[in-house]
Coordinates of C-alpha atoms (C1' of nucleotides) in Angstrom, one line a residue:
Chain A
X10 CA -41.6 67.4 -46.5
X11 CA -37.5 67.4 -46.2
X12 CA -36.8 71.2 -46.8
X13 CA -33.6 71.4 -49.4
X14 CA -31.4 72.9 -46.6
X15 CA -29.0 74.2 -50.0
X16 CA -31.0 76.2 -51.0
X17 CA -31.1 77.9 -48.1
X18 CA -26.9 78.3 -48.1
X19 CA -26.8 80.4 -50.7
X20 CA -25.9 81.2 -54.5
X21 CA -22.9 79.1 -55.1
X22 CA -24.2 75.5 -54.4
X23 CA -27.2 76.8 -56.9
X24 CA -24.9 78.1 -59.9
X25 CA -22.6 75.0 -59.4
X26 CA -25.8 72.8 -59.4
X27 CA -26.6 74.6 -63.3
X28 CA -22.6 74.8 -64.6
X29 CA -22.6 70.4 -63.6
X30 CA -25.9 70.3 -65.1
X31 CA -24.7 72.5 -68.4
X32 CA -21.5 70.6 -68.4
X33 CA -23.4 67.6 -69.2
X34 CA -22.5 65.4 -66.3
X35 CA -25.2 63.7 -63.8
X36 CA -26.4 65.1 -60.7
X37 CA -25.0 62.3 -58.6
X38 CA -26.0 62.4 -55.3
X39 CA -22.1 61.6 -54.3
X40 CA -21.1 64.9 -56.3
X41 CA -24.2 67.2 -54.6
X42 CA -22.4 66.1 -51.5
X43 CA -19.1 67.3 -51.9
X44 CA -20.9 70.4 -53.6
X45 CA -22.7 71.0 -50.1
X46 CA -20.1 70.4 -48.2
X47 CA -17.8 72.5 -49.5
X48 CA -20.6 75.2 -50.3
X49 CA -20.6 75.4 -46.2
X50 CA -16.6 76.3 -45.9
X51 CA -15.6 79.8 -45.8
X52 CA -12.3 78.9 -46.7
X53 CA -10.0 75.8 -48.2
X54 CA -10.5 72.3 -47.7
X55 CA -8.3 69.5 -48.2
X56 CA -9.5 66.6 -50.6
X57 CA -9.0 64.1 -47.5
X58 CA -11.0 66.3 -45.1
X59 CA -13.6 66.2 -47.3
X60 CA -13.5 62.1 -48.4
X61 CA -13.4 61.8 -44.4
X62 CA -16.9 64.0 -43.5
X63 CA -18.6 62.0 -46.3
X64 CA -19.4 58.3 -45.4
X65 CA -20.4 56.4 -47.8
X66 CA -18.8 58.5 -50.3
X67 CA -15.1 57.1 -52.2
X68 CA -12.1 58.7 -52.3
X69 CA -11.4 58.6 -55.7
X70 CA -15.1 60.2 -56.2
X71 CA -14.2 63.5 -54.1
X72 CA -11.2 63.7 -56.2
X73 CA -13.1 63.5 -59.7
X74 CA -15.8 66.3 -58.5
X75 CA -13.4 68.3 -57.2
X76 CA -10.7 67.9 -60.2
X77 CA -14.3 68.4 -62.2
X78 CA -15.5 71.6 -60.2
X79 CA -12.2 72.9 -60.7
X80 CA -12.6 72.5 -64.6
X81 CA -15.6 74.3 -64.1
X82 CA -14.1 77.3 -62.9
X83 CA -16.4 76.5 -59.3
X84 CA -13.4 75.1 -57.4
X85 CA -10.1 76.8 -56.7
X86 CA -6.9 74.9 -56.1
X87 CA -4.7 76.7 -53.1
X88 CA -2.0 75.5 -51.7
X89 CA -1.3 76.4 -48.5
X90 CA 2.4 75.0 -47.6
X91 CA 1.4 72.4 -46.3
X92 CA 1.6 68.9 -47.6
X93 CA -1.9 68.3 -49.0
X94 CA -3.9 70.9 -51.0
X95 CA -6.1 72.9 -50.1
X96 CA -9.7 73.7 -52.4
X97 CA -12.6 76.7 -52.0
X98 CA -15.5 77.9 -54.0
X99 CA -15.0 80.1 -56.6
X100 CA -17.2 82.7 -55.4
X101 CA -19.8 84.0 -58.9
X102 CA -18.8 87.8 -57.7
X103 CA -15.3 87.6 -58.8
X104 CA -14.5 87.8 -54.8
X105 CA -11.2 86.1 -54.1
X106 CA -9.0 86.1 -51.3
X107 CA -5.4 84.8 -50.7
X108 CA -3.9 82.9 -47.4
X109 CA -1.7 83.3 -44.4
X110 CA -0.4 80.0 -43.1
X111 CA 0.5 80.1 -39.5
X112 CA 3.9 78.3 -39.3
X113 CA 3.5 77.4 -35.8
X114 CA 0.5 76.0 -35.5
X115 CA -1.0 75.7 -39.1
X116 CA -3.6 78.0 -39.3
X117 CA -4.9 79.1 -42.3
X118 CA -6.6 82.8 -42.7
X119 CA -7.8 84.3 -45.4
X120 CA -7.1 88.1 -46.6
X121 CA -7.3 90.3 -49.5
X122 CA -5.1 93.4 -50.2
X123 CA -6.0 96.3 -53.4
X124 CA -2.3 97.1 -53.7
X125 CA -1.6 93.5 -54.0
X126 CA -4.0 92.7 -56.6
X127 CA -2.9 96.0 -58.4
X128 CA 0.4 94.9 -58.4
X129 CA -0.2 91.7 -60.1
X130 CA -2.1 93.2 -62.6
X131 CA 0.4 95.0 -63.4
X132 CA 2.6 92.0 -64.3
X133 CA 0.2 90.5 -66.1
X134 CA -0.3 93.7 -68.3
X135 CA 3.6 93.8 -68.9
X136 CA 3.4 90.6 -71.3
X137 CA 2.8 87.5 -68.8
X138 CA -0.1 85.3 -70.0
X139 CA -1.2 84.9 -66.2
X140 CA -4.6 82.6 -65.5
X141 CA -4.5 82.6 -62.0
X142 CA -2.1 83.2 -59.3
X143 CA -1.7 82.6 -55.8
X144 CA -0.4 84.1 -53.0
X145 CA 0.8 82.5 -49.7
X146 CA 2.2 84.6 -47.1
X147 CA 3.7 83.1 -43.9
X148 CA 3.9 84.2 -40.6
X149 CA 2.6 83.7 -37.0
X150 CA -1.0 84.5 -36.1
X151 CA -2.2 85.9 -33.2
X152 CA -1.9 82.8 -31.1
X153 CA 1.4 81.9 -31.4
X154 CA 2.7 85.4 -30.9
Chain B
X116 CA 46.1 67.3 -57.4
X117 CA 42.3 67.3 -57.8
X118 CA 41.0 70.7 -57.7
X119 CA 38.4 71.5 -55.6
X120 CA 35.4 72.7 -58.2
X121 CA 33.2 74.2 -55.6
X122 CA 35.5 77.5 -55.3
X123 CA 35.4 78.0 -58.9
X124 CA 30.8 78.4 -58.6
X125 CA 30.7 81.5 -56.7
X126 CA 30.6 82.6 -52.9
X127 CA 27.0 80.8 -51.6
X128 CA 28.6 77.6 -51.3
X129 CA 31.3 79.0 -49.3
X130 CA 29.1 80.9 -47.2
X131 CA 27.1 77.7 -46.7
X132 CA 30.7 76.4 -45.7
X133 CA 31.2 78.8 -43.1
X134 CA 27.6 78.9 -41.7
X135 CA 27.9 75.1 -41.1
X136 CA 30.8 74.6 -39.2
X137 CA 29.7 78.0 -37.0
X138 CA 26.5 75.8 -36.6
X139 CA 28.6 72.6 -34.8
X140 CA 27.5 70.6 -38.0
X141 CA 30.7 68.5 -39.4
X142 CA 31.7 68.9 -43.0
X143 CA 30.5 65.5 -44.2
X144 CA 30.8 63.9 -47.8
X145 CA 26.8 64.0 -48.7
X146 CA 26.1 67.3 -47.0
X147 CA 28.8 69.0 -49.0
X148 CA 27.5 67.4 -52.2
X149 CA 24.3 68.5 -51.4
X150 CA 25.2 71.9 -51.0
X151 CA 27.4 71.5 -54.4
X152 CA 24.4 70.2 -56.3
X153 CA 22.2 73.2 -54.8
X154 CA 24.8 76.2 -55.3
X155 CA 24.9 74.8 -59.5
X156 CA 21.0 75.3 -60.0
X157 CA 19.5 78.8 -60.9
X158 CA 16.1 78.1 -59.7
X159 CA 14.1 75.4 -57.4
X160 CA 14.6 71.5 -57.6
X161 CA 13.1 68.8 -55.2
X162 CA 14.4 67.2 -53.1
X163 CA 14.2 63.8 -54.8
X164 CA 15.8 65.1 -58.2
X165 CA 18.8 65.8 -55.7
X166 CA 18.1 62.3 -54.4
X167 CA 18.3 61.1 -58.0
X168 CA 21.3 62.7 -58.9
X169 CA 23.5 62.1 -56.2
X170 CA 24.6 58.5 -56.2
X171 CA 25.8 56.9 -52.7
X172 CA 23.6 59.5 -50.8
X173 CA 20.8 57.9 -49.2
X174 CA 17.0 60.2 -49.3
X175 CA 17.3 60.6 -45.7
X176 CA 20.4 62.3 -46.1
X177 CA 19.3 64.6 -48.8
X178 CA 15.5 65.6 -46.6
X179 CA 18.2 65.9 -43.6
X180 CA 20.6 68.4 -45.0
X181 CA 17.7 70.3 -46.7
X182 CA 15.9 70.7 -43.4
X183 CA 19.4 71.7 -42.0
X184 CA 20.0 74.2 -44.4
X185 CA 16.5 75.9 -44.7
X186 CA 16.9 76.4 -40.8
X187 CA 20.5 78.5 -41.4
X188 CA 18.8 80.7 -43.9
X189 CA 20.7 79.4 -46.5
X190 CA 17.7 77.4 -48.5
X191 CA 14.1 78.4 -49.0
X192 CA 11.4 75.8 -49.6
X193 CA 8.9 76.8 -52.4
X194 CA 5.5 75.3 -53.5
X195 CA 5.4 75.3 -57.4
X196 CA 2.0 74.1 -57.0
X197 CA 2.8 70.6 -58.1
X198 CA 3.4 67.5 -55.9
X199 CA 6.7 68.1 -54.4
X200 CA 8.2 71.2 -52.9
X201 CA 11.2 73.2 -54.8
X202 CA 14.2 74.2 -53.1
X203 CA 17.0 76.7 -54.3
X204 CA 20.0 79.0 -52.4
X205 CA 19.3 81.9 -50.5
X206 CA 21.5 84.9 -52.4
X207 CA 23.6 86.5 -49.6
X208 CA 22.8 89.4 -51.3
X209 CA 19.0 89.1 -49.7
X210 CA 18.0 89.0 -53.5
X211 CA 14.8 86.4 -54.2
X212 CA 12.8 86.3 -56.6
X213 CA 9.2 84.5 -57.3
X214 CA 7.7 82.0 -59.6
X215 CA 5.8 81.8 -62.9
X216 CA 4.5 78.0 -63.2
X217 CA 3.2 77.3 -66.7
X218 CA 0.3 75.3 -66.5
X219 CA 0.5 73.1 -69.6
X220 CA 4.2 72.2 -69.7
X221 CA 4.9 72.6 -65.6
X222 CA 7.7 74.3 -66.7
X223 CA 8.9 76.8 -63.5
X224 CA 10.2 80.4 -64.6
X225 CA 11.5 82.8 -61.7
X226 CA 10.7 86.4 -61.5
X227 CA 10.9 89.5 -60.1
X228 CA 8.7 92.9 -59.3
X229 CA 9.5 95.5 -57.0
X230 CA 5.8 96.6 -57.3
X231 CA 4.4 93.6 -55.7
X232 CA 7.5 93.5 -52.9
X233 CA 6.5 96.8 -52.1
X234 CA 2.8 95.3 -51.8
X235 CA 3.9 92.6 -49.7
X236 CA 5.4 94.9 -47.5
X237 CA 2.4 96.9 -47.3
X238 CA 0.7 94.1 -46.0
X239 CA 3.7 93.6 -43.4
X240 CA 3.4 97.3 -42.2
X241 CA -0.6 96.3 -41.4
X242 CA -0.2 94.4 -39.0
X243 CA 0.3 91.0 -40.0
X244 CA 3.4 89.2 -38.5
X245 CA 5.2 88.0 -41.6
X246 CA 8.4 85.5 -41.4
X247 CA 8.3 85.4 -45.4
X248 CA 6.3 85.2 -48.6
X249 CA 5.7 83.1 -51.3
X250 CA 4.3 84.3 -54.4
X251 CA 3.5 81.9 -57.3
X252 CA 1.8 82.7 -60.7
X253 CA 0.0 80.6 -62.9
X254 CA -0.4 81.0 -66.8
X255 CA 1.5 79.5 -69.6
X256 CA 4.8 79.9 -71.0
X257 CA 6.0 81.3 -74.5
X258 CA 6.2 77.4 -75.5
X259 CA 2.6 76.2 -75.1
X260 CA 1.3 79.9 -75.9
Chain C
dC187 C1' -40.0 49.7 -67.4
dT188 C1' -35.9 49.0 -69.9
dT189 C1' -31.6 50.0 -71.7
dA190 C1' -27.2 52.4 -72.5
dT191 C1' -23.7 54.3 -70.1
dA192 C1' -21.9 57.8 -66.9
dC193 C1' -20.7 57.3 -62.3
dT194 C1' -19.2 55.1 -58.2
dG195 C1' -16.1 53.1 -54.6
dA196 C1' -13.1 49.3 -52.5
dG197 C1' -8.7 48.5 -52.8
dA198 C1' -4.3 48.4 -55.2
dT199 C1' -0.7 51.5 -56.7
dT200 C1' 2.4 55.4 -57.1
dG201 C1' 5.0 59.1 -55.3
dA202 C1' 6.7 62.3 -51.6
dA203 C1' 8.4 62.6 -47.3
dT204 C1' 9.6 60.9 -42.6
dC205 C1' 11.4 57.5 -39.3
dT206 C1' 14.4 53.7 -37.4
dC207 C1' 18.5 51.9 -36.1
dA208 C1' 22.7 49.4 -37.0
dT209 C1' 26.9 50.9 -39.3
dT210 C1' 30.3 54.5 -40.7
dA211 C1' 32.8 58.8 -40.8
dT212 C1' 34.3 63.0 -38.6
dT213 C1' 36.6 65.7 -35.3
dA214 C1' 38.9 66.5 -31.0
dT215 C1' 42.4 64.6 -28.1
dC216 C1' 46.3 62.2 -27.0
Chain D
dG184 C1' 49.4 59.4 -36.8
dA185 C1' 46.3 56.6 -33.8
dT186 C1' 42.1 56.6 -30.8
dA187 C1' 37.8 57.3 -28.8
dA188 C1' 33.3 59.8 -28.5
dT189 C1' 29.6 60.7 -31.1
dA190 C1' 27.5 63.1 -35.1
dA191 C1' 26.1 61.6 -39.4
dT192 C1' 24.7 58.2 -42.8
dG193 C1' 21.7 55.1 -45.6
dA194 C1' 18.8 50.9 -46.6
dG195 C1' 14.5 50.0 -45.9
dA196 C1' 10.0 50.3 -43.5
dT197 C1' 6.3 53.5 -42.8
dT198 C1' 3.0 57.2 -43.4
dC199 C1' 0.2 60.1 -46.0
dA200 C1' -1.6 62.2 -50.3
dA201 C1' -3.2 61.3 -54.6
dT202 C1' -4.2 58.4 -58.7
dC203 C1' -5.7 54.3 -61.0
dT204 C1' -8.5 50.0 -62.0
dC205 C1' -12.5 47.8 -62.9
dA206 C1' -16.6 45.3 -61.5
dG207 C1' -20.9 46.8 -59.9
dT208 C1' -24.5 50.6 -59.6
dA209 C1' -27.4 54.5 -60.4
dT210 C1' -28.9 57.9 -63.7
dA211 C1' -31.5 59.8 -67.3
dA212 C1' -33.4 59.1 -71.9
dG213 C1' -36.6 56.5 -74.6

DNA sequence: CTTATACTGAGATTGAATCTCATTATTATC
DNA sequence: GATAATAATGAGATTCAATCTCAGTATAAG
């Protein structure tokens, strides 16, 4: 017996699994891979990092499941200063978090902040039609104090 | 007697002037029409709409004077969440403000909130080492409401 | 098992940004 | 104003991200 080691992960490779399923598309085994994979990350992943961990596996695949998960409402798009994107797991608790790029040695770290949130809120509630928003704050981590 | 139309636009470009030569950099051609073409825009543009728009100035030129300028102060980089970065003046005044990208259209908006500054600077007070923020918000605009 | 078709992936293509290096323009000096 | 040292330029090659194409393949329904 191979175990499903997914299942194991956690809930969001599970509820993604149902939305793809519900959505109507096929559970490819290409697209359950680049649903694992970037079930295991704790934060963003760029397309390309992904396409490279998967042999076997096409370019122009990752970039359909991803553009797919995203459509989904599974996949979040960040971008992180850099010049490739960045993409995470929408996490089914509503959790989110937002990023601090290192600008000396590209380090990405997630963090949240109440007041933050609060404050965009607030922008929203005076008469923007937000969807999402984003928030990239730059600096120097620890490292290259 | 062609007048010179730069001093007519408002005191950035002269500023940018100044900061140059203090810098050692010489007053060339394509870097002054560089800074021209930046001190006329309200709000971001890429680098390769300057490209497009300056005739006789090679890209390398334009990526060149951009780096050259971000590094006075006197240009910020920002990520409107599309393929290419934005880049507009920095206000001597130390006034910024943040932007609104409508999802539809791709249409960039800029905006201000002194709730969300104070946020940000929250943040700053915590601990974090911050050089600068970004803050970009996605909806859509009146236009594709 | 068979069939219709959604999905895949190698490779070509587009677009942004960077790099190279021979030529040109700027500025200080005479 | 002419001259020399060298900073700056730009055409084109290169790199990297992302998208597109289309013949071949795998999926799921019957």
């Amino acid at each position: 017996m191979t175990p499903t080691s997914t299942e194991e992960t956690g809930t969001w490779a599970e509820s993604a699994r149902e939305r793809i399923s519900e959505a109507g598309l096929r559970r490819s085994t290409p697209r359950q891979r680049v649903v694992d994979l970037l079930d295991q990350q704790d934060c963003a992943i760029t397309a390309l990092e992904i396409d490279a961990r998967l042999d076997r596996v096409g370019r122009a695949t990752v970039y359909r499941a991803i553009e797919q998960l995203e459509e989904l409402g599974l996949v979040r798009k960040v971008d992180l200063g850099g010049s490739a994107f960045g993409y995470e797991k929408v996490e089914p608790s509503g959790h989110h978090h937002h990023h601090i790029v290192c600008d000396e040695c590209g380090k990405v770290e997630p963090f949240e902040d109440d007041a933050l949130e609060e404050a965009i809120h607030e922008i929203h509630r005076k008469g923007f039609k937000l969807e999402s928003h984003e928030v990239t704050l730059h600096g120097h981590c620890s490292d290259c104090d």
